[in-house]
Amino acid sequence: MPHFAWEQYGIAGVVIGVLFFILWKMLIWVMEWTDKQSDQHLKERESWLVIMNGLRTSLELHNQSSIESRKQLSEAHGYQRAEHKEMMEVLGRINGYKDGR
């Protein structure tokens, strides 16, 4: 008479076999889900890098315009300082001060 797995392992063997089968199916499902998540994260990173490159370009343009604006302001303030110094010398001469004091 042939020996079947049922006779050899009993109900505990069948239950353990079913549990291993369920565990194996869950493991396959988790691996598929992880692959889908990985693909989704890759797409999100690509779109995020495009956004960050646009932001970086915008900041570089802003910094460049800020540098140019500061150069123009320092040049304008230099002219104002020279004009004020000249006016102080003229006012000093009008008021009778020597050497602009």
PDB file of C-alpha atoms in Angstrom:
ATOM      1  CA  MET A   1       0.000   0.000   0.000  1.00  0.00           C
ATOM      2  CA  PRO A   2       1.443   3.425  -0.993  1.00  0.00           C
ATOM      3  CA  HIS A   3       2.229   5.970   1.692  1.00  0.00           C
ATOM      4  CA  PHE A   4       0.758   9.409   1.106  1.00  0.00           C
ATOM      5  CA  ALA A   5       1.961  12.654   2.640  1.00  0.00           C
ATOM      6  CA  TRP A   6      -1.282  12.770   4.594  1.00  0.00           C
ATOM      7  CA  GLU A   7      -0.549   9.534   6.304  1.00  0.00           C
ATOM      8  CA  GLN A   8       3.069  10.462   6.940  1.00  0.00           C
ATOM      9  CA  TYR A   9       2.696  14.052   8.228  1.00  0.00           C
ATOM     10  CA  GLY A  10      -0.940  14.254   9.240  1.00  0.00           C
ATOM     11  CA  ILE A  11      -3.029  17.398   9.531  1.00  0.00           C
ATOM     12  CA  ALA A  12      -0.127  19.430  10.937  1.00  0.00           C
ATOM     13  CA  GLY A  13       1.848  18.796   7.746  1.00  0.00           C
ATOM     14  CA  VAL A  14      -1.056  19.935   5.582  1.00  0.00           C
ATOM     15  CA  VAL A  15      -1.551  23.088   7.674  1.00  0.00           C
ATOM     16  CA  ILE A  16       2.161  23.889   7.526  1.00  0.00           C
ATOM     17  CA  GLY A  17       2.147  23.298   3.756  1.00  0.00           C
ATOM     18  CA  VAL A  18      -0.818  25.655   3.299  1.00  0.00           C
ATOM     19  CA  LEU A  19       0.858  28.285   5.486  1.00  0.00           C
ATOM     20  CA  PHE A  20       4.073  28.049   3.476  1.00  0.00           C
ATOM     21  CA  PHE A  21       2.059  28.400   0.259  1.00  0.00           C
ATOM     22  CA  ILE A  22       0.305  31.506   1.625  1.00  0.00           C
ATOM     23  CA  LEU A  23       3.632  32.913   2.781  1.00  0.00           C
ATOM     24  CA  TRP A  24       5.148  32.267  -0.646  1.00  0.00           C
ATOM     25  CA  LYS A  25       2.226  34.056  -2.388  1.00  0.00           C
ATOM     26  CA  MET A  26       2.518  37.002   0.012  1.00  0.00           C
ATOM     27  CA  LEU A  27       6.252  37.203  -0.638  1.00  0.00           C
ATOM     28  CA  ILE A  28       5.645  37.308  -4.390  1.00  0.00           C
ATOM     29  CA  TRP A  29       2.984  40.003  -3.896  1.00  0.00           C
ATOM     30  CA  VAL A  30       5.336  42.112  -1.732  1.00  0.00           C
ATOM     31  CA  MET A  31       8.126  41.797  -4.299  1.00  0.00           C
ATOM     32  CA  GLU A  32       5.796  42.944  -7.110  1.00  0.00           C
ATOM     33  CA  TRP A  33       4.536  45.822  -4.984  1.00  0.00           C
ATOM     34  CA  THR A  34       8.131  46.841  -4.190  1.00  0.00           C
ATOM     35  CA  ASP A  35       9.005  46.830  -7.891  1.00  0.00           C
ATOM     36  CA  LYS A  36       5.996  49.050  -8.649  1.00  0.00           C
ATOM     37  CA  GLN A  37       6.969  51.424  -5.848  1.00  0.00           C
ATOM     38  CA  SER A  38      10.538  51.541  -7.114  1.00  0.00           C
ATOM     39  CA  ASP A  39       9.345  52.461 -10.613  1.00  0.00           C
ATOM     40  CA  GLN A  40       7.025  55.118  -9.209  1.00  0.00           C
ATOM     41  CA  HIS A  41       9.819  56.598  -7.083  1.00  0.00           C
ATOM     42  CA  LEU A  42      12.113  56.697 -10.113  1.00  0.00           C
ATOM     43  CA  LYS A  43       9.503  58.682 -12.063  1.00  0.00           C
ATOM     44  CA  GLU A  44       8.998  61.040  -9.108  1.00  0.00           C
ATOM     45  CA  ARG A  45      12.754  61.612  -8.798  1.00  0.00           C
ATOM     46  CA  GLU A  46      13.018  62.402 -12.505  1.00  0.00           C
ATOM     47  CA  SER A  47      10.209  64.966 -12.330  1.00  0.00           C
ATOM     48  CA  TRP A  48      11.666  66.386  -9.103  1.00  0.00           C
ATOM     49  CA  LEU A  49      15.075  66.828 -10.754  1.00  0.00           C
ATOM     50  CA  VAL A  50      13.434  68.739 -13.614  1.00  0.00           C
ATOM     51  CA  ILE A  51      11.740  71.014 -11.076  1.00  0.00           C
ATOM     52  CA  MET A  52      14.970  71.499  -9.106  1.00  0.00           C
ATOM     53  CA  ASN A  53      16.911  72.344 -12.284  1.00  0.00           C
ATOM     54  CA  GLY A  54      14.299  74.986 -13.110  1.00  0.00           C
ATOM     55  CA  LEU A  55      14.586  76.377  -9.595  1.00  0.00           C
ATOM     56  CA  ARG A  56      18.394  76.420  -9.816  1.00  0.00           C
ATOM     57  CA  THR A  57      18.244  78.279 -13.136  1.00  0.00           C
ATOM     58  CA  SER A  58      15.818  80.787 -11.648  1.00  0.00           C
ATOM     59  CA  LEU A  59      18.081  81.358  -8.626  1.00  0.00           C
ATOM     60  CA  GLU A  60      21.140  81.822 -10.827  1.00  0.00           C
ATOM     61  CA  LEU A  61      19.307  84.462 -12.883  1.00  0.00           C
ATOM     62  CA  HIS A  62      18.177  86.195  -9.711  1.00  0.00           C
ATOM     63  CA  ASN A  63      21.709  86.162  -8.271  1.00  0.00           C
ATOM     64  CA  GLN A  64      23.169  87.542 -11.494  1.00  0.00           C
ATOM     65  CA  SER A  65      20.643  90.389 -11.601  1.00  0.00           C
ATOM     66  CA  SER A  66      21.298  91.080  -7.912  1.00  0.00           C
ATOM     67  CA  ILE A  67      25.055  91.311  -8.535  1.00  0.00           C
ATOM     68  CA  GLU A  68      24.513  93.702 -11.445  1.00  0.00           C
ATOM     69  CA  SER A  69      22.149  95.811  -9.334  1.00  0.00           C
ATOM     70  CA  ARG A  70      24.704  96.042  -6.507  1.00  0.00           C
ATOM     71  CA  LYS A  71      27.409  97.121  -8.954  1.00  0.00           C
ATOM     72  CA  GLN A  72      25.158  99.856 -10.335  1.00  0.00           C
ATOM     73  CA  LEU A  73      24.248 101.021  -6.829  1.00  0.00           C
ATOM     74  CA  SER A  74      27.858 101.180  -5.673  1.00  0.00           C
ATOM     75  CA  GLU A  75      28.739 103.186  -8.775  1.00  0.00           C
ATOM     76  CA  ALA A  76      25.818 105.559  -8.158  1.00  0.00           C
ATOM     77  CA  HIS A  77      26.799 105.952  -4.494  1.00  0.00           C
ATOM     78  CA  GLY A  78      30.357 106.712  -5.564  1.00  0.00           C
ATOM     79  CA  TYR A  79      29.081 109.573  -7.717  1.00  0.00           C
ATOM     80  CA  GLN A  80      26.885 110.814  -4.864  1.00  0.00           C
ATOM     81  CA  ARG A  81      29.823 110.745  -2.432  1.00  0.00           C
ATOM     82  CA  ALA A  82      31.938 112.744  -4.865  1.00  0.00           C
ATOM     83  CA  GLU A  83      29.134 115.285  -5.362  1.00  0.00           C
ATOM     84  CA  HIS A  84      28.563 115.602  -1.607  1.00  0.00           C
ATOM     85  CA  LYS A  85      32.260 116.081  -0.970  1.00  0.00           C
ATOM     86  CA  GLU A  86      32.378 118.771  -3.626  1.00  0.00           C
ATOM     87  CA  MET A  87      29.290 120.491  -2.158  1.00  0.00           C
ATOM     88  CA  MET A  88      30.834 120.402   1.331  1.00  0.00           C
ATOM     89  CA  GLU A  89      34.003 122.029  -0.002  1.00  0.00           C
ATOM     90  CA  VAL A  90      31.966 124.721  -1.760  1.00  0.00           C
ATOM     91  CA  LEU A  91      29.858 125.374   1.351  1.00  0.00           C
ATOM     92  CA  GLY A  92      33.010 125.454   3.454  1.00  0.00           C
ATOM     93  CA  ARG A  93      34.529 128.111   1.184  1.00  0.00           C
ATOM     94  CA  ILE A  94      31.287 130.102   1.257  1.00  0.00           C
ATOM     95  CA  ASN A  95      31.236 130.019   5.053  1.00  0.00           C
ATOM     96  CA  GLY A  96      34.890 130.999   5.245  1.00  0.00           C
ATOM     97  CA  TYR A  97      36.462 127.682   6.259  1.00  0.00           C
ATOM     98  CA  LYS A  98      39.858 126.768   4.942  1.00  0.00           C
ATOM     99  CA  ASP A  99      40.633 123.295   3.541  1.00  0.00           C
ATOM    100  CA  GLY A 100      36.925 122.413   3.555  1.00  0.00           C
ATOM    101  CA  ARG A 101      36.678 122.013   7.376  1.00  0.00           C
TER     102      ARG A 101
END
